[in-house]
Amino acid sequence: MPEYPEFAWFEGLVNAVTHRDYSFRGDDIRVSMFDDRLEIISPGALPNIVTLDNMRTTRYSRNPRIARTLVEFGWVRELNEGVKRIYTEMQNSLLNDPVYTEPGGARVQLTLENNIVARTVRRSEALEDKVSPEVIASLGEYELAAVRLAFANGRVTARELAAHIGRNRRTASRVLGKLIEEDGLLEWHGSSHNDPKQFYTIR
């Protein structure tokens, strides 16, 4: 299940490209992903008569040639349809309304919030389809982290686990080895134990 409706994040990106202030130098459109939200920041304040209060109903293009080209490609909605539909798509996905802000009055930020609680529950339920709750309850902190990483990403390496738990690779390798030999939860893949591409998956 996607964290955000595709139209919402794609339209947010297209709007950032279409309406950013290209006179700003030394700054770029930025996309930041967090556990609970996605932020799209575009250099420059809102153009002309557009404000945070009326942006759903007021249309003004700072870069009309870019806008017209993207309209012809079918990537930009005319008459502000795109912004209104972002709200609709988020509501239809039972997510909070998008949040537009102007940090420092020098950029426009779109924040899309996901439902991290529901996603965490779905992941836990899906993991329990593969590993029984009793086995999960018997795992130590690092072992559980390894199993969750392998499940969420389809695979896990010693380096990834070490970074995740804040320990060295030797500790991570020992945790992964136990999950193979004693618990039988993971399966090792590689040509040799010195293979830099070796990884582990849920058995």
Coordinates of C-alpha atoms in Angstrom, one line a residue:
M1 CA 0.0 0.0 0.0
P2 CA 1.6 3.3 -1.0
E3 CA 2.4 5.8 1.7
Y4 CA 1.0 8.6 -0.4
P5 CA -1.4 8.8 -3.4
E6 CA 0.7 9.0 -6.5
F7 CA -1.1 12.1 -7.9
A8 CA -0.4 14.1 -4.7
W9 CA 3.4 13.7 -4.6
F10 CA 3.8 13.8 -8.4
E11 CA 1.7 17.0 -8.7
G12 CA 3.6 18.5 -5.8
L13 CA 6.9 17.9 -7.7
V14 CA 5.6 19.3 -11.0
N15 CA 4.2 22.4 -9.3
A16 CA 7.6 23.0 -7.6
V17 CA 9.3 22.9 -11.0
T18 CA 6.6 25.0 -12.7
H19 CA 6.2 27.7 -10.2
R20 CA 9.6 28.1 -8.4
D21 CA 11.4 31.4 -8.6
Y22 CA 14.3 30.7 -11.0
S23 CA 15.9 34.1 -10.1
F24 CA 17.0 32.5 -6.9
R25 CA 20.6 31.3 -7.2
G26 CA 22.3 28.8 -5.0
D27 CA 19.1 27.0 -4.0
D28 CA 17.3 24.1 -5.5
I29 CA 14.0 22.2 -5.3
R30 CA 14.4 19.8 -2.4
V31 CA 12.5 16.7 -1.5
S32 CA 12.9 15.3 2.0
M33 CA 11.4 12.0 3.1
F34 CA 10.8 11.2 6.8
D35 CA 9.0 8.3 8.5
D36 CA 5.8 10.3 8.9
R37 CA 5.9 12.9 6.1
L38 CA 7.2 14.0 2.7
E39 CA 8.3 17.6 2.2
I40 CA 8.7 19.3 -1.2
I41 CA 10.4 22.7 -1.0
S42 CA 10.5 25.2 -3.9
P43 CA 12.7 28.4 -3.8
G44 CA 10.8 31.6 -3.9
A45 CA 7.6 32.8 -2.2
L46 CA 4.2 32.3 -3.7
P47 CA 3.8 34.3 -6.9
N48 CA 1.9 37.6 -7.2
I49 CA -1.7 37.4 -5.9
V50 CA -1.5 33.8 -4.7
T51 CA -1.6 33.3 -0.9
L52 CA -1.7 30.4 1.4
D53 CA -5.4 31.1 2.0
N54 CA -6.5 31.4 -1.7
M55 CA -4.1 29.1 -3.5
R56 CA -6.8 26.4 -4.0
T57 CA -9.0 28.8 -6.0
T58 CA -6.6 31.4 -7.4
R59 CA -4.4 30.7 -10.5
Y60 CA -1.3 32.6 -11.4
S61 CA 1.8 31.3 -13.1
R62 CA 5.2 32.8 -12.5
N63 CA 6.6 30.9 -15.4
P64 CA 3.8 30.8 -18.1
R65 CA 6.0 29.2 -20.8
I66 CA 7.1 26.4 -18.5
A67 CA 3.5 26.0 -17.4
R68 CA 2.1 25.9 -20.9
T69 CA 4.7 23.3 -22.1
L70 CA 3.9 21.1 -19.1
V71 CA 0.1 21.5 -19.7
E72 CA 0.6 20.3 -23.3
F73 CA 2.5 17.3 -22.0
G74 CA -0.4 16.6 -19.6
W75 CA 1.7 17.1 -16.5
V76 CA 0.1 20.4 -15.2
R77 CA -3.6 20.9 -14.6
E78 CA -5.1 24.2 -15.6
L79 CA -7.3 26.4 -13.5
N80 CA -5.6 25.2 -10.3
E81 CA -7.2 21.8 -10.7
G82 CA -3.9 20.1 -9.5
V83 CA -3.8 21.7 -6.0
K84 CA -7.5 21.0 -5.4
R85 CA -7.0 17.4 -6.5
I86 CA -4.0 17.0 -4.1
Y87 CA -6.5 17.7 -1.3
T88 CA -9.0 15.3 -2.7
E89 CA -6.6 12.5 -3.2
M90 CA -5.2 12.8 0.3
Q91 CA -8.7 12.8 1.8
N92 CA -9.7 9.8 -0.3
S93 CA -6.7 8.0 1.1
L94 CA -7.9 8.9 4.6
L95 CA -4.8 11.0 5.2
N96 CA -4.5 14.5 6.6
D97 CA -4.9 17.5 4.3
P98 CA -1.7 18.6 2.6
V99 CA 0.0 21.5 4.4
Y100 CA 1.4 24.5 2.4
T101 CA 3.7 26.9 4.3
E102 CA 6.2 29.7 3.4
P103 CA 9.3 29.2 5.6
G104 CA 11.0 32.5 6.0
G105 CA 8.8 34.0 3.3
A106 CA 11.5 32.8 0.8
R107 CA 10.2 29.4 -0.3
V108 CA 7.1 27.3 -0.6
Q109 CA 6.9 24.0 1.3
L110 CA 4.3 21.3 0.7
T111 CA 4.1 18.7 3.4
L112 CA 2.2 15.4 2.9
E113 CA 1.7 13.3 6.0
N114 CA 1.3 9.6 5.9
N115 CA -0.3 7.3 8.5
I116 CA 2.8 5.8 10.2
V117 CA 0.7 4.1 12.9
A118 CA -1.4 2.2 10.4
R119 CA 1.7 1.4 8.3
T120 CA 3.5 0.0 11.4
V121 CA 0.5 -2.2 12.2
R122 CA 0.3 -3.5 8.6
R123 CA 4.0 -4.3 8.7
S124 CA 3.8 -6.1 12.0
E125 CA 0.8 -8.1 10.8
A126 CA 2.5 -9.0 7.5
L127 CA 5.7 -10.1 9.4
E128 CA 3.6 -12.3 11.7
D129 CA 2.3 -14.1 8.6
K130 CA 5.9 -15.3 8.1
V131 CA 7.2 -15.5 11.7
S132 CA 5.0 -16.5 14.6
P133 CA 4.4 -14.0 17.4
E134 CA 6.0 -16.4 19.9
V135 CA 9.3 -16.5 17.9
I136 CA 9.2 -12.7 17.5
A137 CA 8.7 -12.3 21.3
S138 CA 11.8 -14.5 21.9
L139 CA 14.1 -12.4 19.9
G140 CA 16.5 -9.9 21.4
E141 CA 16.6 -6.2 20.4
Y142 CA 19.3 -6.6 17.7
E143 CA 17.8 -9.8 16.3
L144 CA 14.4 -8.3 16.0
A145 CA 15.9 -5.3 14.2
A146 CA 17.6 -7.6 11.8
V147 CA 14.5 -9.5 11.0
R148 CA 12.4 -6.4 10.5
L149 CA 15.0 -4.9 8.2
A150 CA 15.2 -8.1 6.2
F151 CA 11.4 -8.1 5.9
A152 CA 10.9 -4.5 5.1
N153 CA 13.7 -4.2 2.5
G154 CA 13.6 -7.8 1.2
R155 CA 17.1 -8.3 2.4
V156 CA 19.7 -7.0 4.9
T157 CA 23.5 -6.8 5.0
A158 CA 25.8 -6.7 8.0
R159 CA 26.7 -3.1 7.2
E160 CA 23.0 -2.0 7.1
L161 CA 22.3 -3.7 10.3
A162 CA 25.4 -2.2 12.0
A163 CA 24.3 1.3 11.0
H164 CA 20.7 0.7 12.1
I165 CA 21.6 -0.6 15.6
G166 CA 24.6 1.7 16.1
R167 CA 27.1 -1.1 16.6
N168 CA 30.1 -2.4 14.6
R169 CA 29.9 -4.9 11.7
R170 CA 31.4 -7.7 13.8
T171 CA 28.4 -7.4 16.2
A172 CA 26.0 -7.2 13.3
S173 CA 27.5 -10.3 11.6
R174 CA 27.3 -12.2 14.9
V175 CA 23.6 -11.3 15.2
L176 CA 22.9 -12.4 11.7
G177 CA 24.8 -15.6 12.1
K178 CA 22.7 -16.5 15.1
L179 CA 19.5 -15.9 13.2
I180 CA 20.7 -18.4 10.6
E181 CA 22.3 -21.1 12.8
E182 CA 20.2 -21.1 16.0
D183 CA 16.9 -19.6 15.0
G184 CA 16.7 -20.6 11.4
L185 CA 15.0 -17.3 10.5
L186 CA 17.4 -16.0 7.9
E187 CA 19.1 -17.4 4.9
W188 CA 22.6 -16.3 3.7
H189 CA 23.4 -15.4 0.1
G190 CA 26.9 -14.9 -1.3
S191 CA 29.8 -16.6 -3.0
S192 CA 32.0 -16.6 0.1
H193 CA 32.1 -15.1 3.5
N194 CA 34.4 -12.4 2.1
D195 CA 32.0 -11.6 -0.7
P196 CA 31.3 -7.8 -0.4
K197 CA 27.8 -8.4 -2.0
Q198 CA 26.6 -11.0 0.5
F199 CA 23.2 -10.4 2.1
Y200 CA 20.5 -12.2 4.2
T201 CA 16.8 -12.8 3.6
I202 CA 13.9 -14.1 5.5
R203 CA 13.9 -17.9 5.2

